Short mmCIF file of N, CA and C in Angstrom, two decimals:
data_model
loop_
_atom_site.label_atom_id
_atom_site.label_comp_id
_atom_site.label_asym_id
_atom_site.label_seq_id
_atom_site.Cartn_x
_atom_site.Cartn_y
_atom_site.Cartn_z
N LYS A 937 -17.37 -13.29 -6.19
CA LYS A 937 -18.44 -12.81 -7.04
C LYS A 937 -18.24 -13.28 -8.46
N GLU A 938 -19.02 -13.51 -9.11
CA GLU A 938 -18.99 -14.15 -10.61
C GLU A 938 -19.05 -13.19 -11.61
N ILE A 939 -18.32 -12.81 -12.71
CA ILE A 939 -18.30 -12.06 -13.39
C ILE A 939 -17.93 -12.65 -14.93
N GLY A 940 -18.87 -12.62 -15.70
CA GLY A 940 -18.81 -13.57 -16.98
C GLY A 940 -18.45 -14.98 -16.57
N LEU A 941 -17.47 -15.41 -17.51
CA LEU A 941 -17.14 -17.06 -17.20
C LEU A 941 -15.98 -17.19 -16.39
N ASN A 942 -15.41 -15.81 -15.91
CA ASN A 942 -14.18 -15.96 -14.93
C ASN A 942 -14.58 -15.47 -13.55
N LYS A 943 -13.85 -16.33 -12.60
CA LYS A 943 -14.29 -16.01 -11.35
C LYS A 943 -13.22 -14.99 -10.77
N THR A 944 -13.76 -13.56 -10.26
CA THR A 944 -13.14 -12.67 -9.70
C THR A 944 -13.23 -12.70 -8.22
N ILE A 945 -12.44 -12.76 -7.31
CA ILE A 945 -12.54 -12.70 -5.97
C ILE A 945 -12.12 -11.32 -5.28
N TYR A 946 -12.86 -10.78 -4.69
CA TYR A 946 -12.44 -9.19 -4.10
C TYR A 946 -12.29 -9.41 -2.80
N GLU A 947 -11.04 -8.83 -2.28
CA GLU A 947 -10.44 -8.68 -0.88
C GLU A 947 -11.18 -8.27 -0.14
N SER A 948 -11.74 -9.02 0.75
CA SER A 948 -12.48 -8.30 1.71
C SER A 948 -12.00 -7.27 2.93
N GLY A 949 -10.56 -7.28 2.94
CA GLY A 949 -9.94 -6.45 3.84
C GLY A 949 -9.81 -5.18 3.19
N SER A 950 -10.14 -4.91 2.00
CA SER A 950 -10.08 -3.72 1.19
C SER A 950 -11.10 -2.83 1.22
N PHE A 951 -12.24 -2.97 2.06
CA PHE A 951 -13.46 -2.44 1.92
C PHE A 951 -13.47 -1.06 2.65
N ARG A 952 -12.41 -0.84 3.48
CA ARG A 952 -12.31 0.59 3.95
C ARG A 952 -11.60 1.80 2.91
N ASP A 953 -11.23 1.47 1.91
CA ASP A 953 -10.54 2.37 1.01
C ASP A 953 -11.59 2.98 0.10
N PRO A 954 -12.21 4.12 0.17
CA PRO A 954 -13.04 4.54 -0.62
C PRO A 954 -12.47 5.17 -1.97
N ALA A 955 -11.19 4.64 -2.34
CA ALA A 955 -10.49 5.07 -3.60
C ALA A 955 -10.17 3.88 -4.51
N GLY A 956 -10.44 2.72 -3.76
CA GLY A 956 -10.06 1.69 -4.64
C GLY A 956 -10.30 0.21 -3.91
N ARG A 957 -10.20 -1.03 -4.63
CA ARG A 957 -10.26 -2.07 -4.04
C ARG A 957 -9.39 -3.14 -4.63
N ILE A 958 -8.89 -4.20 -3.71
CA ILE A 958 -8.10 -5.49 -4.42
C ILE A 958 -9.05 -6.53 -4.78
N PHE A 959 -8.58 -7.11 -5.90
CA PHE A 959 -9.32 -8.25 -6.11
C PHE A 959 -8.32 -9.17 -6.79
N PHE A 960 -8.54 -10.40 -7.04
CA PHE A 960 -7.84 -11.35 -7.33
C PHE A 960 -8.56 -12.17 -8.88
N HIS A 961 -7.95 -12.39 -9.89
CA HIS A 961 -8.42 -12.89 -10.96
C HIS A 961 -7.26 -13.93 -11.46
N LYS A 962 -7.55 -15.22 -11.68
CA LYS A 962 -6.55 -16.07 -12.44
C LYS A 962 -5.21 -15.85 -11.90
N ASP A 963 -4.96 -16.12 -10.45
CA ASP A 963 -3.90 -15.98 -9.63
C ASP A 963 -2.78 -14.86 -9.89
N SER A 964 -3.51 -13.74 -10.29
CA SER A 964 -3.07 -12.49 -10.17
C SER A 964 -3.66 -11.42 -9.38
N VAL A 965 -3.14 -10.46 -9.05
CA VAL A 965 -3.42 -9.22 -7.90
C VAL A 965 -3.65 -8.28 -8.57
N TYR A 966 -4.69 -7.50 -8.66
CA TYR A 966 -5.26 -6.30 -9.34
C TYR A 966 -5.92 -5.53 -8.19
N ARG A 967 -6.06 -3.96 -8.74
CA ARG A 967 -6.32 -3.00 -7.70
C ARG A 967 -7.42 -2.17 -8.58
N GLU A 968 -8.69 -2.30 -8.24
CA GLU A 968 -9.57 -1.27 -9.02
C GLU A 968 -9.69 -0.17 -8.34
N VAL A 969 -9.11 0.86 -9.14
CA VAL A 969 -9.07 2.32 -8.61
C VAL A 969 -10.28 3.14 -9.24
N PHE A 970 -11.24 3.47 -8.09
CA PHE A 970 -12.14 4.28 -8.34
C PHE A 970 -11.89 5.49 -8.87
N PRO A 971 -13.12 6.48 -9.54
CA PRO A 971 -12.76 7.72 -9.84
C PRO A 971 -12.03 8.35 -8.79
N ALA A 972 -12.49 8.25 -7.41
CA ALA A 972 -11.95 9.07 -6.25
C ALA A 972 -10.44 8.92 -6.16
N GLY A 973 -9.66 7.76 -6.80
CA GLY A 973 -8.61 7.71 -6.67
C GLY A 973 -7.61 7.69 -7.89
N VAL A 974 -8.35 7.98 -8.77
CA VAL A 974 -7.66 7.99 -10.21
C VAL A 974 -6.77 9.25 -10.22
N GLU A 975 -6.93 10.46 -9.59
CA GLU A 975 -6.28 11.44 -9.77
C GLU A 975 -4.98 11.14 -9.00
N ARG A 976 -4.87 10.53 -7.82
CA ARG A 976 -3.61 9.94 -7.38
C ARG A 976 -2.82 9.40 -8.07
N ILE A 977 -3.17 8.44 -8.92
CA ILE A 977 -2.46 7.79 -9.76
C ILE A 977 -1.77 8.60 -10.95
N LYS A 978 -2.83 9.39 -11.37
CA LYS A 978 -2.20 10.53 -12.51
C LYS A 978 -1.21 11.02 -12.06
N PHE A 979 -1.31 11.83 -10.90
CA PHE A 979 -0.17 12.55 -10.10
C PHE A 979 1.26 11.67 -9.99
N LEU A 980 1.01 10.61 -9.52
CA LEU A 980 2.15 9.76 -9.43
C LEU A 980 2.89 9.34 -10.83
N LYS A 981 2.04 9.31 -11.63
CA LYS A 981 2.53 8.88 -13.05
C LYS A 981 3.02 10.17 -13.86
N ASP A 982 2.35 11.28 -13.69
CA ASP A 982 2.90 12.38 -14.52
C ASP A 982 4.02 12.97 -13.86
N LYS A 983 4.34 12.84 -12.77
CA LYS A 983 5.52 13.27 -12.16
C LYS A 983 6.78 12.34 -11.95
N ASN A 984 6.26 11.04 -12.76
CA ASN A 984 7.19 9.91 -12.66
C ASN A 984 7.72 9.19 -11.11
N ILE A 985 6.77 9.83 -10.27
CA ILE A 985 7.14 9.31 -8.83
C ILE A 985 6.88 7.61 -8.82
N LEU A 986 5.86 7.25 -9.48
CA LEU A 986 5.60 5.91 -9.43
C LEU A 986 6.76 5.02 -9.75
N LYS A 987 7.34 5.19 -10.83
CA LYS A 987 8.50 4.69 -11.27
C LYS A 987 9.72 4.75 -10.17
N GLU A 988 9.71 5.83 -9.75
CA GLU A 988 10.91 5.91 -8.97
C GLU A 988 10.68 5.31 -7.34
N ILE A 989 9.45 5.22 -6.95
CA ILE A 989 9.30 4.52 -5.65
C ILE A 989 9.33 3.09 -5.87
N ILE A 990 8.99 2.60 -7.41
CA ILE A 990 9.22 1.00 -7.46
C ILE A 990 10.60 0.72 -7.72
N ASP A 991 11.12 1.57 -8.60
CA ASP A 991 12.72 1.28 -8.56
C ASP A 991 13.54 1.46 -7.53
N ASN A 992 13.21 2.31 -6.43
CA ASN A 992 13.87 2.38 -5.08
C ASN A 992 13.68 1.43 -4.09
N GLY A 993 12.90 0.53 -4.47
CA GLY A 993 12.40 -0.60 -3.48
C GLY A 993 11.39 -0.09 -2.28
N PHE A 994 10.55 0.83 -2.76
CA PHE A 994 9.50 1.22 -1.73
C PHE A 994 8.20 0.76 -1.99
N LEU A 995 7.85 0.24 -3.35
CA LEU A 995 6.50 -0.02 -3.35
C LEU A 995 6.64 -1.26 -4.43
N ILE A 996 5.70 -2.43 -4.17
CA ILE A 996 5.73 -3.48 -5.25
C ILE A 996 5.47 -3.03 -6.67
N GLU A 997 5.77 -3.83 -7.46
CA GLU A 997 5.59 -3.77 -8.86
C GLU A 997 4.07 -3.47 -9.04
N SER A 998 3.95 -2.27 -9.66
CA SER A 998 2.31 -1.90 -9.98
C SER A 998 2.37 -1.34 -11.40
N GLN A 999 1.49 -1.81 -12.15
CA GLN A 999 1.43 -1.59 -13.50
C GLN A 999 -0.01 -1.17 -14.05
N GLU A 1000 -0.44 -0.02 -14.74
CA GLU A 1000 -1.83 -0.02 -15.08
C GLU A 1000 -2.07 -0.86 -16.26
N VAL A 1001 -3.24 -1.45 -16.13
CA VAL A 1001 -3.74 -2.45 -17.21
C VAL A 1001 -4.64 -1.86 -18.16
N ASN A 1002 -4.38 -1.67 -19.39
CA ASN A 1002 -5.33 -1.16 -20.37
C ASN A 1002 -6.16 -2.39 -20.92
N ASN A 1003 -5.65 -3.48 -21.39
CA ASN A 1003 -6.32 -4.42 -22.05
C ASN A 1003 -6.65 -5.64 -21.13
N LEU A 1004 -7.97 -5.68 -20.67
CA LEU A 1004 -8.45 -6.46 -19.88
C LEU A 1004 -8.89 -7.69 -20.51
N ASN A 1005 -8.84 -8.97 -19.94
CA ASN A 1005 -9.42 -10.04 -20.60
C ASN A 1005 -10.59 -10.48 -19.88
N PHE A 1006 -11.31 -9.61 -18.98
CA PHE A 1006 -12.48 -9.89 -18.04
C PHE A 1006 -13.19 -8.70 -17.85
N GLU A 1007 -14.28 -8.38 -17.36
CA GLU A 1007 -15.13 -7.42 -17.18
C GLU A 1007 -15.03 -6.84 -15.75
N ILE A 1008 -15.03 -5.60 -15.54
CA ILE A 1008 -15.15 -4.96 -14.33
C ILE A 1008 -16.53 -4.34 -14.33
N THR A 1009 -16.96 -4.33 -13.09
CA THR A 1009 -18.35 -3.48 -12.69
C THR A 1009 -18.27 -2.02 -12.99
N ASN A 1010 -17.23 -1.35 -12.75
CA ASN A 1010 -17.36 0.12 -12.72
C ASN A 1010 -16.54 0.48 -14.00
N LYS A 1011 -16.96 0.81 -15.36
CA LYS A 1011 -16.27 1.34 -16.52
C LYS A 1011 -15.51 2.50 -16.17
N ASN A 1012 -15.67 3.25 -15.25
CA ASN A 1012 -14.86 4.49 -15.08
C ASN A 1012 -13.59 4.12 -14.26
N SER A 1013 -13.54 2.87 -13.78
CA SER A 1013 -12.28 2.72 -12.98
C SER A 1013 -11.12 2.44 -13.66
N THR A 1014 -9.88 2.54 -13.11
CA THR A 1014 -8.66 2.14 -13.49
C THR A 1014 -8.09 0.75 -12.96
N ILE A 1015 -7.67 0.00 -13.71
CA ILE A 1015 -6.92 -1.22 -13.06
C ILE A 1015 -5.73 -1.18 -13.29
N VAL A 1016 -5.08 -1.60 -11.83
CA VAL A 1016 -3.54 -1.56 -11.75
C VAL A 1016 -3.47 -3.30 -11.45
N LYS A 1017 -2.41 -3.63 -12.11
CA LYS A 1017 -1.81 -5.18 -11.87
C LYS A 1017 -0.71 -5.06 -10.85
N HIS A 1018 -0.83 -5.86 -9.60
CA HIS A 1018 0.44 -5.77 -8.65
C HIS A 1018 1.19 -6.86 -8.82
N GLU A 1019 2.38 -6.67 -8.27
CA GLU A 1019 3.32 -8.10 -8.14
C GLU A 1019 2.65 -8.77 -6.86
N LYS A 1020 2.54 -9.96 -7.19
CA LYS A 1020 2.02 -11.02 -6.29
C LYS A 1020 3.22 -11.72 -5.21
N LEU A 1021 2.80 -11.20 -4.31
CA LEU A 1021 4.08 -11.66 -2.95
C LEU A 1021 3.71 -13.13 -2.73
N LYS A 1022 4.59 -13.81 -2.48
CA LYS A 1022 4.66 -15.25 -2.16
C LYS A 1022 4.08 -15.53 -0.70
N PHE A 1023 4.25 -14.59 0.15
CA PHE A 1023 3.63 -14.87 1.34
C PHE A 1023 3.25 -13.68 2.13
N ILE A 1024 1.85 -13.64 2.67
CA ILE A 1024 1.40 -12.39 3.27
C ILE A 1024 1.67 -12.63 4.93
N SER A 1025 2.16 -11.68 5.54
CA SER A 1025 2.02 -11.76 7.00
C SER A 1025 1.39 -10.58 7.60
N TYR A 1026 1.01 -10.66 8.83
CA TYR A 1026 0.42 -9.43 9.69
C TYR A 1026 1.35 -9.04 10.70
N PRO A 1027 1.24 -7.60 11.04
CA PRO A 1027 1.92 -7.23 12.06
C PRO A 1027 1.78 -7.84 13.42
N TYR A 1028 0.89 -8.34 13.63
CA TYR A 1028 0.75 -9.08 15.07
C TYR A 1028 1.40 -10.37 15.10
N GLU A 1029 1.85 -10.95 13.91
CA GLU A 1029 2.78 -11.97 13.55
C GLU A 1029 4.29 -11.55 13.73
N TRP A 1030 4.50 -10.19 13.30
CA TRP A 1030 6.22 -9.96 13.38
C TRP A 1030 6.51 -9.86 14.68
N THR A 1031 7.98 -10.14 14.45
CA THR A 1031 8.96 -10.11 15.78
C THR A 1031 9.25 -8.37 16.02
N PHE A 1032 9.62 -8.20 17.03
CA PHE A 1032 10.05 -6.95 17.59
C PHE A 1032 10.83 -6.21 16.46
N ASN A 1033 12.05 -7.16 15.94
CA ASN A 1033 12.93 -6.30 14.86
C ASN A 1033 12.03 -6.50 13.47
N GLU A 1034 11.17 -7.06 12.96
CA GLU A 1034 10.40 -6.81 11.84
C GLU A 1034 9.82 -5.52 11.92
N LEU A 1035 8.91 -5.39 13.12
CA LEU A 1035 8.05 -4.15 13.44
C LEU A 1035 9.06 -2.80 13.28
N LYS A 1036 9.88 -3.09 14.06
CA LYS A 1036 11.14 -2.07 13.99
C LYS A 1036 11.34 -1.77 12.61
N ASP A 1037 11.93 -3.00 11.63
CA ASP A 1037 12.32 -2.50 10.38
C ASP A 1037 11.20 -1.80 9.55
N ALA A 1038 10.02 -2.37 9.80
CA ALA A 1038 8.75 -1.87 8.95
C ALA A 1038 8.50 -0.54 9.40
N ALA A 1039 8.74 -0.15 10.72
CA ALA A 1039 8.40 1.26 11.26
C ALA A 1039 9.54 2.16 10.44
N LEU A 1040 10.72 1.79 10.42
CA LEU A 1040 11.84 2.72 9.76
C LEU A 1040 11.69 2.76 8.38
N PHE A 1041 11.31 1.56 7.86
CA PHE A 1041 10.99 1.65 6.56
C PHE A 1041 9.76 2.69 6.05
N HIS A 1042 8.90 2.59 7.05
CA HIS A 1042 7.69 3.67 6.69
C HIS A 1042 8.18 5.07 6.82
N LEU A 1043 8.97 5.48 7.91
CA LEU A 1043 9.46 6.78 8.00
C LEU A 1043 10.46 7.08 6.57
N ASN A 1044 11.23 6.17 6.25
CA ASN A 1044 12.32 6.51 5.11
C ASN A 1044 11.24 6.61 3.90
N PHE A 1045 10.27 5.94 3.56
CA PHE A 1045 9.51 6.06 2.55
C PHE A 1045 8.73 7.30 2.82
N GLN A 1046 8.27 7.92 3.69
CA GLN A 1046 7.49 9.11 4.11
C GLN A 1046 8.36 10.34 3.58
N LEU A 1047 9.75 10.37 4.09
CA LEU A 1047 10.75 11.41 3.79
C LEU A 1047 11.10 11.41 2.05
N PHE A 1048 11.18 10.03 1.80
CA PHE A 1048 11.52 10.04 0.35
C PHE A 1048 10.24 10.70 -0.51
N LEU A 1049 9.21 10.59 -0.34
CA LEU A 1049 7.84 10.95 -0.69
C LEU A 1049 8.03 12.64 -0.75
N LEU A 1050 8.24 13.03 0.67
CA LEU A 1050 7.98 14.29 0.93
C LEU A 1050 9.12 15.12 -0.35
N GLU A 1051 10.38 14.41 -0.53
CA GLU A 1051 11.13 15.13 -1.43
C GLU A 1051 10.61 15.22 -2.82
N LYS A 1052 9.75 14.29 -3.06
CA LYS A 1052 9.02 14.40 -4.38
C LYS A 1052 7.72 14.92 -4.39
N ASN A 1053 7.36 15.64 -3.34
CA ASN A 1053 6.20 16.75 -3.11
C ASN A 1053 5.03 15.68 -3.08
N ALA A 1054 5.09 14.50 -2.17
CA ALA A 1054 4.18 13.60 -2.15
C ALA A 1054 4.17 13.10 -0.53
N LYS A 1055 3.18 12.42 -0.28
CA LYS A 1055 3.23 11.85 1.15
C LYS A 1055 2.32 10.86 1.33
N LEU A 1056 2.36 9.81 2.57
CA LEU A 1056 1.62 8.80 2.64
C LEU A 1056 0.21 9.23 3.47
N VAL A 1057 -0.81 8.95 3.15
CA VAL A 1057 -2.12 9.52 3.67
C VAL A 1057 -2.54 8.75 4.82
N ASP A 1058 -1.95 7.27 4.99
CA ASP A 1058 -2.14 6.68 6.32
C ASP A 1058 -0.80 6.09 6.71
N ALA A 1059 -0.94 5.49 7.81
CA ALA A 1059 0.32 4.89 8.44
C ALA A 1059 -0.23 3.32 8.82
N SER A 1060 -0.60 2.55 8.38
CA SER A 1060 -1.36 1.39 8.55
C SER A 1060 -0.07 0.36 8.64
N ALA A 1061 0.18 -0.20 9.50
CA ALA A 1061 1.18 -1.36 9.40
C ALA A 1061 0.81 -2.31 8.36
N TYR A 1062 -0.31 -2.59 8.19
CA TYR A 1062 -0.86 -3.36 7.25
C TYR A 1062 -0.55 -3.30 5.85
N ASN A 1063 0.13 -2.29 5.41
CA ASN A 1063 0.16 -1.62 4.14
C ASN A 1063 1.63 -2.07 3.82
N ILE A 1064 2.25 -2.82 4.81
CA ILE A 1064 3.69 -3.08 4.40
C ILE A 1064 3.83 -4.68 4.75
N GLN A 1065 4.51 -5.55 3.68
CA GLN A 1065 4.68 -6.66 3.63
C GLN A 1065 6.28 -6.79 3.73
N PHE A 1066 6.76 -8.19 3.69
CA PHE A 1066 8.09 -8.58 3.74
C PHE A 1066 8.29 -9.40 2.54
N ARG A 1067 9.22 -8.74 1.38
CA ARG A 1067 9.81 -9.59 0.35
C ARG A 1067 11.23 -9.74 0.39
N ARG A 1068 11.35 -10.90 0.45
CA ARG A 1068 12.92 -11.56 0.45
C ARG A 1068 13.74 -10.80 1.88
N ASN A 1069 12.57 -10.63 3.23
CA ASN A 1069 13.23 -10.25 4.44
C ASN A 1069 13.06 -8.90 4.21
N LYS A 1070 12.84 -8.05 3.58
CA LYS A 1070 12.85 -6.59 3.35
C LYS A 1070 11.50 -5.82 3.46
N PRO A 1071 11.16 -5.10 4.22
CA PRO A 1071 9.71 -4.43 4.19
C PRO A 1071 9.59 -3.66 2.49
N ILE A 1072 8.31 -3.85 2.33
CA ILE A 1072 7.99 -3.36 0.93
C ILE A 1072 6.62 -2.72 1.22
N PHE A 1073 6.08 -1.70 0.67
CA PHE A 1073 4.83 -1.14 0.64
C PHE A 1073 3.79 -1.70 -0.49
N ILE A 1074 2.74 -2.25 0.10
CA ILE A 1074 1.86 -2.61 -0.97
C ILE A 1074 0.45 -1.95 -1.33
N ASP A 1075 0.30 -0.83 -0.72
CA ASP A 1075 -0.86 0.20 -1.13
C ASP A 1075 -0.67 1.38 -1.74
N LEU A 1076 -0.81 1.37 -3.05
CA LEU A 1076 -0.46 2.41 -4.03
C LEU A 1076 -1.28 3.41 -3.68
N LEU A 1077 -2.62 3.31 -3.13
CA LEU A 1077 -3.65 4.41 -3.24
C LEU A 1077 -3.42 5.15 -1.52
N SER A 1078 -2.44 4.59 -1.01
CA SER A 1078 -2.08 5.51 0.22
C SER A 1078 -1.09 6.64 -0.05
N ILE A 1079 -0.88 6.90 -1.08
CA ILE A 1079 0.29 8.01 -1.64
C ILE A 1079 -0.42 9.02 -2.47
N ASP A 1080 -0.36 10.25 -1.92
CA ASP A 1080 -1.13 11.39 -2.32
C ASP A 1080 -0.19 12.58 -2.70
N LYS A 1081 -0.50 13.65 -3.02
CA LYS A 1081 0.26 14.70 -3.35
C LYS A 1081 0.20 15.53 -2.00
N TYR A 1082 1.42 16.22 -1.77
CA TYR A 1082 1.62 16.73 -0.56
C TYR A 1082 1.47 18.38 -0.74
N ASN A 1083 0.69 19.11 0.23
CA ASN A 1083 0.32 20.44 0.11
C ASN A 1083 1.09 20.99 1.07
N GLU A 1084 2.33 22.04 0.61
CA GLU A 1084 3.10 22.76 1.62
C GLU A 1084 2.52 22.94 2.89
N GLY A 1085 3.32 22.87 3.96
CA GLY A 1085 2.95 23.16 5.37
C GLY A 1085 1.56 22.39 6.01
N GLU A 1086 1.41 21.25 5.25
CA GLU A 1086 0.20 20.18 5.53
C GLU A 1086 0.62 19.43 6.69
N TYR A 1087 0.03 19.15 7.58
CA TYR A 1087 0.21 18.40 8.96
C TYR A 1087 0.05 17.01 8.35
N TRP A 1088 0.78 15.86 8.94
CA TRP A 1088 0.94 14.44 8.59
C TRP A 1088 -0.11 13.83 9.48
N ASN A 1089 -1.32 13.69 8.68
CA ASN A 1089 -2.55 13.26 9.23
C ASN A 1089 -2.22 11.76 9.84
N ALA A 1090 -1.42 11.18 9.28
CA ALA A 1090 -1.35 9.67 9.65
C ALA A 1090 -0.26 9.64 10.98
N HIS A 1091 0.06 10.62 11.39
CA HIS A 1091 0.91 10.58 12.43
C HIS A 1091 0.42 9.85 13.80
N LYS A 1092 -0.83 9.84 14.12
CA LYS A 1092 -1.57 9.14 15.04
C LYS A 1092 -1.34 7.65 14.89
N GLN A 1093 -1.72 7.35 13.57
CA GLN A 1093 -1.92 5.89 13.07
C GLN A 1093 -0.62 5.49 13.29
N PHE A 1094 0.55 6.07 12.83
CA PHE A 1094 1.82 5.80 13.06
C PHE A 1094 2.25 5.26 14.27
N CYS A 1095 2.09 6.26 15.41
CA CYS A 1095 2.25 5.96 16.81
C CYS A 1095 1.45 4.56 17.29
N GLU A 1096 0.14 4.36 16.81
CA GLU A 1096 -0.67 3.44 17.27
C GLU A 1096 -0.17 2.05 16.71
N ASN A 1097 0.07 2.02 15.52
CA ASN A 1097 0.53 0.81 14.83
C ASN A 1097 2.08 0.53 14.89
N PHE A 1098 3.16 1.39 15.12
CA PHE A 1098 4.40 1.22 15.38
C PHE A 1098 5.08 1.62 16.32
N LEU A 1099 5.11 2.94 16.77
CA LEU A 1099 5.77 3.53 17.63
C LEU A 1099 5.35 3.03 19.34
N ASN A 1100 4.01 2.83 19.44
CA ASN A 1100 3.63 2.46 21.02
C ASN A 1100 3.77 1.13 21.04
N PRO A 1101 3.63 0.25 20.04
CA PRO A 1101 3.94 -1.33 20.56
C PRO A 1101 5.61 -1.46 20.54
N LEU A 1102 6.25 -0.72 20.02
CA LEU A 1102 7.67 -1.04 20.11
C LEU A 1102 8.32 -0.40 21.57
N ILE A 1103 7.69 0.66 21.87
CA ILE A 1103 8.04 1.25 23.21
C ILE A 1103 7.58 0.37 24.09
N LEU A 1104 6.43 -0.19 24.14
CA LEU A 1104 5.89 -0.95 25.39
C LEU A 1104 6.66 -2.25 25.33
N LYS A 1105 7.20 -2.74 24.14
CA LYS A 1105 7.96 -4.02 24.20
C LYS A 1105 9.52 -3.73 24.83
N ALA A 1106 9.99 -2.58 24.08
CA ALA A 1106 11.29 -2.21 24.71
C ALA A 1106 11.35 -1.87 26.15
N LYS A 1107 10.27 -1.10 26.48
CA LYS A 1107 10.49 -0.52 28.05
C LYS A 1107 9.82 -1.46 29.09
N LYS A 1108 8.86 -2.20 28.52
CA LYS A 1108 8.07 -2.84 29.46
C LYS A 1108 7.95 -4.51 29.24
N GLY A 1109 8.56 -4.61 28.07
CA GLY A 1109 8.21 -6.31 27.79
C GLY A 1109 7.07 -6.66 27.28
N ILE A 1110 6.10 -5.72 27.11
CA ILE A 1110 5.02 -6.22 26.73
C ILE A 1110 4.52 -6.43 25.23
N ASN A 1111 4.39 -7.47 25.02
CA ASN A 1111 4.31 -7.90 23.58
C ASN A 1111 3.15 -7.37 22.80
N PHE A 1112 3.13 -6.97 21.67
CA PHE A 1112 2.30 -6.52 20.82
C PHE A 1112 1.26 -7.35 20.20
#
């Protein structure tokens, strides 16, 4: 999609997120956070959780950008610039041990967030990449405030994306 004189390319894979979308501009990765997702960012920043999860190696570097040198279509959106990873891989390409590492990372991240009164709102394996051979979370908008007593709605997705494929491979030798 052309915006002004600069070419901005929207990531087709982020169409499912009602809170925002990924786009690329001049070899950088950005996330347009729609008004529906702004409260999540505000919660993470106000409670200093965003800095903690980045400093603890759970989330890629992510920083709100105020001075844009290009235009965005929705003036009510917030723009976040993300660290650009050198290599993107997909769960169906991972080895058993990589999927296991990603699953354990996901659970450890969820436990860390619960201590901060936050949670992961989904458990998509696609939200994890590998940086220097270690799992790292890439979806800032998959983090939200936790409400006491709330059930983890992402449990089913965690089983589908992580637990079931690992069990099938470990017990039956069926590749995922």
